[in-house]
Amino acid sequence: MIAAEALAAGLDTPTLCELAGWPRNADARDIRDAFEQALTESGIGLPDRGLARRHALRRMAARLIAGEITPADLATDDWWETEVETAAEQSFVALIPQCDCCIEYTLGLDQQTWAAQLRNAALALTSSPPIDPGC
């Protein structure tokens, strides 16, 4: 879908055209390789892994605020391991436990208190200045 949206926005490369026609259940590694090739064809470079992870962390915080994901959803993708650089990022990441089964044990909080603190940290993160273009 992202490839089709990029084409509609005027970004046109051979690999992007091909990628737009791939099925949803295509292999994720093949999709990533093709997407990276399409970006290269367009002259767009990928950020390093750490910066990409920080951008993704900000998007996850926005999705949490919008109600698209639950606080427990954050405990499923090693977000707590993200290398952060700002106080807002640190405050948000510090509240993400390693797994959803150890929220109380890890943080010493009840679920409601933890969820409220996580949402407050997400608001602070999303309202902080962007780290780079793309956030």
mmCIF file of C-alpha atoms in Angstrom:
data_model
loop_
_atom_site.group_PDB
_atom_site.id
_atom_site.type_symbol
_atom_site.label_atom_id
_atom_site.label_comp_id
_atom_site.label_asym_id
_atom_site.label_seq_id
_atom_site.Cartn_x
_atom_site.Cartn_y
_atom_site.Cartn_z
ATOM 1 C CA MET A 1 0.000 0.000 0.000
ATOM 2 C CA ILE A 2 2.870 2.348 0.796
ATOM 3 C CA ALA A 3 4.314 1.747 -2.679
ATOM 4 C CA ALA A 4 0.964 2.544 -4.316
ATOM 5 C CA GLU A 5 0.628 5.712 -2.233
ATOM 6 C CA ALA A 6 4.165 6.761 -3.188
ATOM 7 C CA LEU A 7 3.310 6.264 -6.865
ATOM 8 C CA ALA A 8 0.138 8.314 -6.442
ATOM 9 C CA ALA A 9 2.202 11.072 -4.823
ATOM 10 C CA GLY A 10 4.474 11.200 -7.893
ATOM 11 C CA LEU A 11 7.427 9.043 -6.857
ATOM 12 C CA ASP A 12 7.949 6.739 -9.838
ATOM 13 C CA THR A 13 10.620 4.059 -10.157
ATOM 14 C CA PRO A 14 10.544 0.645 -11.866
ATOM 15 C CA THR A 15 10.923 -1.227 -8.584
ATOM 16 C CA LEU A 16 8.254 0.868 -6.872
ATOM 17 C CA CYS A 17 5.819 0.058 -9.698
ATOM 18 C CA GLU A 18 6.610 -3.624 -9.304
ATOM 19 C CA LEU A 19 6.311 -3.461 -5.521
ATOM 20 C CA ALA A 20 2.904 -1.766 -5.709
ATOM 21 C CA GLY A 21 1.539 -4.879 -7.397
ATOM 22 C CA TRP A 22 2.828 -7.373 -4.855
ATOM 23 C CA PRO A 23 0.342 -9.210 -2.622
ATOM 24 C CA ARG A 24 0.039 -8.405 1.086
ATOM 25 C CA ASN A 25 1.352 -11.825 2.028
ATOM 26 C CA ALA A 26 4.641 -11.457 0.121
ATOM 27 C CA ASP A 27 7.778 -12.293 2.075
ATOM 28 C CA ALA A 28 8.717 -9.394 4.366
ATOM 29 C CA ARG A 29 12.414 -9.673 3.492
ATOM 30 C CA ASP A 30 11.630 -9.468 -0.219
ATOM 31 C CA ILE A 31 9.416 -6.441 0.385
ATOM 32 C CA ARG A 32 12.135 -4.697 2.398
ATOM 33 C CA ASP A 33 14.789 -5.423 -0.242
ATOM 34 C CA ALA A 34 12.545 -4.140 -3.032
ATOM 35 C CA PHE A 35 11.553 -1.070 -1.034
ATOM 36 C CA GLU A 36 15.206 -0.248 -0.354
ATOM 37 C CA GLN A 37 15.933 -0.682 -4.084
ATOM 38 C CA ALA A 38 13.049 1.667 -4.951
ATOM 39 C CA LEU A 39 14.403 4.259 -2.527
ATOM 40 C CA THR A 40 17.874 3.938 -4.059
ATOM 41 C CA GLU A 41 16.374 4.413 -7.526
ATOM 42 C CA SER A 42 14.699 7.577 -6.218
ATOM 43 C CA GLY A 43 17.878 8.905 -4.612
ATOM 44 C CA ILE A 44 16.447 8.556 -1.110
ATOM 45 C CA GLY A 45 18.705 7.123 1.571
ATOM 46 C CA LEU A 46 17.546 5.139 4.572
ATOM 47 C CA PRO A 47 18.425 6.426 8.042
ATOM 48 C CA ASP A 48 20.671 4.292 10.208
ATOM 49 C CA ARG A 49 18.917 1.692 12.355
ATOM 50 C CA GLY A 50 19.100 3.744 15.544
ATOM 51 C CA LEU A 51 17.582 6.840 13.970
ATOM 52 C CA ALA A 52 14.907 4.767 12.230
ATOM 53 C CA ARG A 53 14.044 3.173 15.578
ATOM 54 C CA ARG A 54 13.721 6.607 17.213
ATOM 55 C CA HIS A 55 11.375 7.748 14.414
ATOM 56 C CA ALA A 56 9.334 4.566 14.877
ATOM 57 C CA LEU A 57 9.203 5.151 18.626
ATOM 58 C CA ARG A 58 7.686 8.592 18.027
ATOM 59 C CA ARG A 59 5.112 7.110 15.624
ATOM 60 C CA MET A 60 4.230 4.438 18.190
ATOM 61 C CA ALA A 61 3.695 7.143 20.803
ATOM 62 C CA ALA A 62 1.351 8.955 18.401
ATOM 63 C CA ARG A 63 -0.554 5.721 17.714
ATOM 64 C CA LEU A 64 -0.918 5.154 21.472
ATOM 65 C CA ILE A 65 -2.367 8.640 21.951
ATOM 66 C CA ALA A 66 -4.741 8.122 19.003
ATOM 67 C CA GLY A 67 -5.985 4.880 20.558
ATOM 68 C CA GLU A 68 -4.758 2.771 17.635
ATOM 69 C CA ILE A 69 -2.709 0.573 19.988
ATOM 70 C CA THR A 70 -2.895 -0.282 23.672
ATOM 71 C CA PRO A 71 -0.139 0.280 26.225
ATOM 72 C CA ALA A 72 0.427 -3.478 26.416
ATOM 73 C CA ASP A 73 1.084 -3.545 22.640
ATOM 74 C CA LEU A 74 4.315 -1.636 23.253
ATOM 75 C CA ALA A 75 5.688 -4.490 25.350
ATOM 76 C CA THR A 76 5.734 -6.797 22.346
ATOM 77 C CA ASP A 77 8.550 -5.376 20.203
ATOM 78 C CA ASP A 78 11.634 -4.687 22.330
ATOM 79 C CA TRP A 79 10.942 -0.933 22.394
ATOM 80 C CA TRP A 80 12.537 -0.822 25.827
ATOM 81 C CA GLU A 81 15.893 -1.555 24.118
ATOM 82 C CA THR A 82 15.723 1.521 21.875
ATOM 83 C CA GLU A 83 18.734 3.795 22.203
ATOM 84 C CA VAL A 84 17.355 7.229 22.989
ATOM 85 C CA GLU A 85 18.904 10.670 22.948
ATOM 86 C CA THR A 86 16.305 13.044 24.393
ATOM 87 C CA ALA A 87 14.662 13.301 27.799
ATOM 88 C CA ALA A 88 11.215 12.809 26.227
ATOM 89 C CA GLU A 89 12.349 9.607 24.536
ATOM 90 C CA GLN A 90 13.944 8.374 27.758
ATOM 91 C CA SER A 91 10.793 9.052 29.788
ATOM 92 C CA PHE A 92 8.670 7.125 27.310
ATOM 93 C CA VAL A 93 11.047 4.173 26.896
ATOM 94 C CA ALA A 94 11.581 3.882 30.664
ATOM 95 C CA LEU A 95 7.904 2.967 31.008
ATOM 96 C CA ILE A 96 7.986 0.170 28.425
ATOM 97 C CA PRO A 97 8.544 -3.213 30.104
ATOM 98 C CA GLN A 98 10.181 -6.183 28.429
ATOM 99 C CA CYS A 99 6.887 -8.068 28.240
ATOM 100 C CA ASP A 100 3.245 -7.385 29.039
ATOM 101 C CA CYS A 101 3.164 -10.085 31.718
ATOM 102 C CA CYS A 102 5.668 -8.259 33.931
ATOM 103 C CA ILE A 103 4.282 -4.712 33.894
ATOM 104 C CA GLU A 104 3.533 -4.656 37.611
ATOM 105 C CA TYR A 105 6.707 -6.546 38.546
ATOM 106 C CA THR A 106 8.991 -4.437 36.356
ATOM 107 C CA LEU A 107 7.482 -1.039 37.041
ATOM 108 C CA GLY A 108 5.899 -1.502 40.465
ATOM 109 C CA LEU A 109 2.676 0.106 39.219
ATOM 110 C CA ASP A 110 -0.883 -1.021 38.745
ATOM 111 C CA GLN A 111 -2.090 -1.231 35.148
ATOM 112 C CA GLN A 112 -4.133 1.996 35.228
ATOM 113 C CA THR A 113 -1.332 4.078 36.742
ATOM 114 C CA TRP A 114 1.148 2.663 34.257
ATOM 115 C CA ALA A 115 -1.152 3.318 31.285
ATOM 116 C CA ALA A 116 -1.748 6.919 32.416
ATOM 117 C CA GLN A 117 1.967 7.565 32.877
ATOM 118 C CA LEU A 118 2.725 5.984 29.511
ATOM 119 C CA ARG A 119 0.136 8.171 27.768
ATOM 120 C CA ASN A 120 1.548 11.287 29.467
ATOM 121 C CA ALA A 121 5.061 10.336 28.344
ATOM 122 C CA ALA A 122 3.735 9.673 24.818
ATOM 123 C CA LEU A 123 2.144 13.133 24.750
ATOM 124 C CA ALA A 124 5.413 14.704 25.867
ATOM 125 C CA LEU A 125 7.333 12.788 23.202
ATOM 126 C CA THR A 126 4.982 13.638 20.348
ATOM 127 C CA SER A 127 4.910 17.305 21.314
ATOM 128 C CA SER A 128 8.704 17.560 21.600
ATOM 129 C CA PRO A 129 10.722 18.900 18.676
ATOM 130 C CA PRO A 130 11.298 16.346 15.887
ATOM 131 C CA ILE A 131 14.685 14.644 15.868
ATOM 132 C CA ASP A 132 15.173 14.890 12.097
ATOM 133 C CA PRO A 133 13.028 15.229 9.000
ATOM 134 C CA GLY A 134 10.513 12.398 8.839
ATOM 135 C CA CYS A 135 9.152 12.563 12.352
#
